[in-house]
C-alpha cells in the first residue's frame, strides 16, 4: 500500500518536474524568440537611422558641390569683367593718344603750310623784284609770271638773232609748258607776232631744249614752215629765214622754293 502511494507520488512529482521543465524550456524559447525579435528590431532601427543619416548627408554634399561650382562661375565672371574693363581702358587710352597725336600732327602741318606760304610769298616778292630790276634796265620790257621772268621785245629780229639776244640777257626763247602759260602770253602779245622757242627739225617740231611737243596750240593745221610765232589766237608757222624779222619773247626761269 505504501509502495503504491510512493509510486503515485513519485509519478506526480516527475510529472510536475517535467511540466516545470517544459515550462522553463518554453519560457527560454519565448525569451530567445523575444531576444531575436529585439535584435531584429534593433537592426531595423539601426538600418533606418543609417539610411536616414545617409539621405540627410547626401543633400549636404550636393549642396556643397553646387556652392563650389557657383564660386567658380563667379570667379570666372569677375575675371572676364576685369579683362573687359582693362581692354576698354586700353582702347580709351589709345583713342586719346592717337587723337592727341593727330591734333599735334595737324597743327604741325598747318604751321609748315603757313611757313611755306610765307616763304613762297617772300620768294615771289624777291623774284618780282628781280624782274623789276630788269624792267628798269630794259625800259620795263620784263614781266613776271609763275616763277619766271619774261622779256617782251619791241624790236624785230630773225629767229636765230632773237634767240642770241635772249641768251645775252641770261634767258632763252620761251618754252611753253602749260595751257595757263599759253593763255598768259596770248594776252601779252595782243595783236602782234612774237618768236617762241619752237622749231621744226627733220620734219618734227621740237623745243629749243630738244623735247618734242606733246600738245600744240596752233592757229591752223598747216605747219609746213620751220619756226613758230605766238599770236593772240594761237601759234603760226613761218620760215626761219634771216630776212624774216619778228618780235620775240625771252624767258628766264627763277629757281622755285621748296
Short mmCIF file of C-alpha atoms in Angstrom, two decimals:
data_model
loop_
_atom_site.label_atom_id
_atom_site.label_comp_id
_atom_site.label_asym_id
_atom_site.label_seq_id
_atom_site.Cartn_x
_atom_site.Cartn_y
_atom_site.Cartn_z
CA UNK A 1 0.00 0.00 0.00
CA UNK A 2 2.69 2.33 0.93
CA UNK A 3 4.64 1.34 -2.10
CA UNK A 4 1.73 2.18 -4.35
CA UNK A 5 1.36 5.54 -2.78
CA UNK A 6 5.03 6.20 -3.11
CA UNK A 7 4.90 5.24 -6.71
CA UNK A 8 2.00 7.54 -7.37
CA UNK A 9 3.68 10.36 -5.51
CA UNK A 10 6.84 9.82 -7.48
CA UNK A 11 4.93 9.92 -10.75
CA UNK A 12 3.19 13.12 -9.72
CA UNK A 13 6.50 14.68 -8.80
CA UNK A 14 8.03 13.53 -12.05
CA UNK A 15 5.12 14.93 -13.98
CA UNK A 16 5.44 18.20 -12.12
CA UNK A 17 9.16 18.32 -12.81
CA UNK A 18 8.64 17.60 -16.48
CA UNK A 19 5.91 20.20 -16.61
CA UNK A 20 8.16 22.68 -14.93
CA UNK A 21 11.00 21.73 -17.31
CA UNK A 22 8.75 22.20 -20.30
CA UNK A 23 7.59 25.45 -18.87
CA UNK A 24 11.14 26.59 -18.33
CA UNK A 25 12.07 25.46 -21.83
CA UNK A 26 9.01 27.24 -23.20
CA UNK A 27 9.96 30.36 -21.25
CA UNK A 28 13.52 30.06 -22.50
CA UNK A 29 12.27 29.64 -26.08
CA UNK A 30 9.99 32.59 -25.72
CA UNK A 31 12.92 34.59 -24.35
CA UNK A 32 15.07 33.51 -27.25
CA UNK A 33 12.32 34.46 -29.66
CA UNK A 34 11.85 37.73 -27.81
CA UNK A 35 15.62 38.38 -27.98
CA UNK A 36 15.61 37.60 -31.68
CA UNK A 37 12.70 39.96 -32.14
CA UNK A 38 14.52 42.62 -30.13
CA UNK A 39 17.72 42.20 -32.16
CA UNK A 40 15.73 42.28 -35.36
CA UNK A 41 14.00 45.44 -34.21
CA UNK A 42 17.32 46.96 -33.24
CA UNK A 43 18.84 46.11 -36.62
CA UNK A 44 15.81 47.56 -38.31
CA UNK A 45 16.11 50.76 -36.27
CA UNK A 46 19.86 50.99 -36.95
CA UNK A 47 19.30 50.45 -40.70
CA UNK A 48 16.57 53.05 -40.70
CA UNK A 49 18.78 55.51 -38.80
CA UNK A 50 21.71 54.77 -41.14
CA UNK A 51 19.55 55.26 -44.19
CA UNK A 52 18.08 58.41 -42.74
CA UNK A 53 21.54 59.77 -41.96
CA UNK A 54 22.76 58.85 -45.44
CA UNK A 55 19.82 60.56 -47.08
CA UNK A 56 20.33 63.52 -44.76
CA UNK A 57 24.02 63.89 -45.66
CA UNK A 58 23.59 63.43 -49.39
CA UNK A 59 21.81 66.79 -49.96
CA UNK A 60 24.52 68.47 -47.89
CA UNK A 61 27.23 67.04 -50.14
CA UNK A 62 25.26 68.01 -53.25
CA UNK A 63 24.69 71.48 -51.87
CA UNK A 64 28.42 71.79 -51.18
CA UNK A 65 29.35 70.86 -54.76
CA UNK A 66 26.82 73.33 -56.14
CA UNK A 67 28.28 76.03 -53.92
CA UNK A 68 31.81 75.29 -55.23
CA UNK A 69 30.59 75.47 -58.82
CA UNK A 70 28.84 78.77 -58.15
CA UNK A 71 32.02 80.19 -56.66
CA UNK A 72 33.99 79.07 -59.73
CA UNK A 73 31.44 80.64 -62.05
CA UNK A 74 31.52 83.88 -60.09
CA UNK A 75 35.33 83.90 -60.22
CA UNK A 76 35.25 83.44 -64.00
CA UNK A 77 32.68 86.22 -64.35
CA UNK A 78 34.79 88.55 -62.22
CA UNK A 79 37.88 87.77 -64.31
CA UNK A 80 36.00 88.41 -67.54
CA UNK A 81 34.70 91.70 -66.18
CA UNK A 82 38.21 92.74 -65.19
CA UNK A 83 39.53 91.82 -68.65
CA UNK A 84 36.74 93.84 -70.30
CA UNK A 85 37.48 96.81 -68.08
CA UNK A 86 41.19 96.59 -68.88
CA UNK A 87 40.52 96.32 -72.62
CA UNK A 88 38.10 99.24 -72.52
CA UNK A 89 40.63 101.30 -70.60
CA UNK A 90 43.35 100.41 -73.10
CA UNK A 91 41.12 101.33 -76.05
CA UNK A 92 40.20 104.66 -74.45
CA UNK A 93 43.86 105.42 -73.75
CA UNK A 94 44.80 104.56 -77.34
CA UNK A 95 41.99 106.77 -78.65
CA UNK A 96 43.15 109.65 -76.51
CA UNK A 97 46.77 109.07 -77.55
CA UNK A 98 46.04 108.90 -81.27
CA UNK A 99 43.67 111.87 -81.08
CA UNK A 100 46.36 113.90 -79.36
CA UNK A 101 48.98 112.78 -81.88
CA UNK A 102 46.62 113.56 -84.76
CA UNK A 103 45.91 117.04 -83.45
CA UNK A 104 49.60 117.70 -82.95
CA UNK A 105 50.35 116.43 -86.45
CA UNK A 106 47.62 118.62 -87.94
CA UNK A 107 48.95 121.63 -86.05
CA UNK A 108 52.45 120.85 -87.27
CA UNK A 109 51.20 120.53 -90.86
CA UNK A 110 49.30 123.81 -90.56
CA UNK A 111 52.41 125.51 -89.19
CA UNK A 112 54.52 124.10 -92.01
CA UNK A 113 51.91 125.18 -94.57
CA UNK A 114 51.88 128.69 -93.15
CA UNK A 115 55.67 128.81 -93.15
CA UNK A 116 55.75 127.52 -96.72
CA UNK A 117 53.24 130.13 -97.83
CA UNK A 118 55.27 132.85 -96.14
CA UNK A 119 58.48 131.60 -97.79
CA UNK A 120 56.70 131.37 -101.13
CA UNK A 121 55.37 134.88 -100.73
CA UNK A 122 58.80 136.25 -99.84
CA UNK A 123 60.37 134.35 -102.72
CA UNK A 124 57.69 135.63 -105.07
CA UNK A 125 58.34 139.18 -103.93
CA UNK A 126 62.09 138.64 -104.39
CA UNK A 127 61.57 137.27 -107.88
CA UNK A 128 59.28 140.14 -108.77
CA UNK A 129 61.98 142.45 -107.50
CA UNK A 130 64.48 140.79 -109.83
CA UNK A 131 62.10 141.24 -112.76
CA UNK A 132 61.56 144.87 -111.76
CA UNK A 133 65.31 145.46 -111.80
CA UNK A 134 65.40 144.03 -115.32
CA UNK A 135 62.43 146.20 -116.21
CA UNK A 136 64.25 149.36 -115.15
CA UNK A 137 67.34 148.25 -117.07
CA UNK A 138 65.33 147.37 -120.23
CA UNK A 139 62.70 150.09 -120.20
CA UNK A 140 60.10 147.93 -118.43
CA UNK A 141 60.13 145.13 -121.00
CA UNK A 142 60.22 142.32 -118.38
CA UNK A 143 57.13 140.85 -116.77
CA UNK A 144 56.72 138.20 -114.08
CA UNK A 145 54.57 135.05 -114.14
CA UNK A 146 54.74 131.84 -112.08
CA UNK A 147 58.41 131.82 -111.04
CA UNK A 148 59.61 133.09 -114.42
CA UNK A 149 60.56 136.43 -115.90
CA UNK A 150 59.56 137.18 -119.50
CA UNK A 151 61.25 139.70 -121.75
CA UNK A 152 58.83 141.16 -124.31
CA UNK A 153 60.89 142.68 -127.10
CA UNK A 154 59.96 145.78 -129.03
CA UNK A 155 62.45 145.31 -131.84
CA UNK A 156 62.32 142.76 -134.63
CA UNK A 157 64.95 140.14 -135.34
CA UNK A 158 65.24 136.80 -137.13
CA UNK A 159 64.54 133.68 -135.11
CA UNK A 160 68.27 132.93 -134.69
CA UNK A 161 69.15 136.53 -133.78
CA UNK A 162 66.21 136.66 -131.38
CA UNK A 163 67.49 133.60 -129.54
CA UNK A 164 71.01 135.03 -129.41
CA UNK A 165 69.67 138.23 -127.83
CA UNK A 166 67.71 136.23 -125.23
CA UNK A 167 70.83 134.31 -124.27
CA UNK A 168 72.71 137.57 -123.79
CA UNK A 169 70.02 138.55 -121.30
CA UNK A 170 70.61 135.31 -119.31
CA UNK A 171 67.42 133.80 -120.78
CA UNK A 172 66.25 131.96 -123.92
CA UNK A 173 63.31 131.94 -126.31
CA UNK A 174 60.21 130.96 -124.38
CA UNK A 175 59.22 127.32 -123.94
CA UNK A 176 55.53 126.99 -123.14
CA UNK A 177 54.79 124.27 -120.58
CA UNK A 178 51.06 124.66 -119.87
CA UNK A 179 47.78 125.96 -121.13
CA UNK A 180 47.81 128.62 -118.42
CA UNK A 181 51.16 129.91 -119.62
CA UNK A 182 49.88 129.91 -123.22
CA UNK A 183 46.84 131.97 -122.22
CA UNK A 184 49.01 134.38 -120.24
CA UNK A 185 51.30 135.00 -123.25
CA UNK A 186 48.38 135.35 -125.66
CA UNK A 187 47.20 138.29 -123.56
CA UNK A 188 50.71 139.77 -123.51
CA UNK A 189 51.27 139.71 -127.28
CA UNK A 190 47.99 141.39 -128.20
CA UNK A 191 47.67 141.76 -131.96
CA UNK A 192 51.38 141.32 -132.66
CA UNK A 193 53.55 138.29 -133.57
CA UNK A 194 56.44 137.02 -131.43
CA UNK A 195 59.01 134.32 -131.99
CA UNK A 196 58.91 131.46 -129.43
CA UNK A 197 61.44 128.68 -128.81
CA UNK A 198 59.83 126.15 -131.15
CA UNK A 199 61.44 125.00 -134.40
CA UNK A 200 60.81 122.28 -136.95
CA UNK A 201 63.85 119.99 -137.21
CA UNK A 202 63.86 116.96 -139.52
CA UNK A 203 60.10 117.35 -140.03
CA UNK A 204 59.49 117.25 -136.25
CA UNK A 205 58.55 120.24 -134.10
CA UNK A 206 60.87 120.49 -131.10
CA UNK A 207 61.51 122.98 -128.35
CA UNK A 208 64.95 124.53 -128.05
CA UNK A 209 65.79 122.14 -125.20
CA UNK A 210 65.36 119.19 -127.61
CA UNK A 211 61.97 117.92 -126.35
CA UNK A 212 59.21 117.12 -128.84
CA UNK A 213 55.95 118.98 -128.34
CA UNK A 214 53.19 116.87 -126.80
CA UNK A 215 50.46 119.42 -127.25
CA UNK A 216 50.36 122.33 -129.67
CA UNK A 217 48.26 125.49 -129.71
CA UNK A 218 48.28 126.04 -133.44
CA UNK A 219 46.07 128.62 -135.08
CA UNK A 220 45.53 126.31 -138.09
CA UNK A 221 46.66 122.87 -139.25
CA UNK A 222 49.26 123.98 -141.84
CA UNK A 223 52.64 123.94 -140.13
CA UNK A 224 54.97 123.34 -143.06
CA UNK A 225 57.44 126.12 -142.24
CA UNK A 226 60.31 125.91 -139.81
CA UNK A 227 59.78 128.36 -136.85
CA UNK A 228 56.79 129.16 -134.63
CA UNK A 229 55.24 132.50 -133.79
CA UNK A 230 52.96 133.38 -130.86
CA UNK A 231 49.78 135.31 -131.68
CA UNK A 232 46.71 136.23 -129.68
CA UNK A 233 44.77 133.41 -131.36
CA UNK A 234 47.43 130.67 -131.28
CA UNK A 235 50.66 129.62 -132.98
CA UNK A 236 51.63 130.28 -136.56
CA UNK A 237 54.45 128.80 -138.62
CA UNK A 238 56.93 130.93 -140.58
CA UNK A 239 60.19 130.12 -142.39
CA UNK A 240 63.29 130.63 -140.28
CA UNK A 241 64.90 132.84 -142.91
CA UNK A 242 67.17 135.65 -141.76
CA UNK A 243 65.10 138.13 -143.71
CA UNK A 244 62.01 137.38 -141.65
CA UNK A 245 62.26 139.67 -138.70
CA UNK A 246 59.73 139.49 -135.84
CA UNK A 247 59.49 140.44 -132.22
CA UNK A 248 60.32 137.72 -129.67
CA UNK A 249 59.70 136.58 -126.11
CA UNK A 250 62.56 135.56 -123.82
CA UNK A 251 62.05 133.52 -120.66
CA UNK A 252 64.23 133.25 -117.62
CA UNK A 253 63.24 130.57 -115.10
CA UNK A 254 63.81 131.53 -111.48
CA UNK A 255 64.57 128.66 -109.09
CA UNK A 256 61.43 127.69 -107.22
CA UNK A 257 61.37 127.48 -103.44
CA UNK A 258 60.93 124.06 -101.83
#
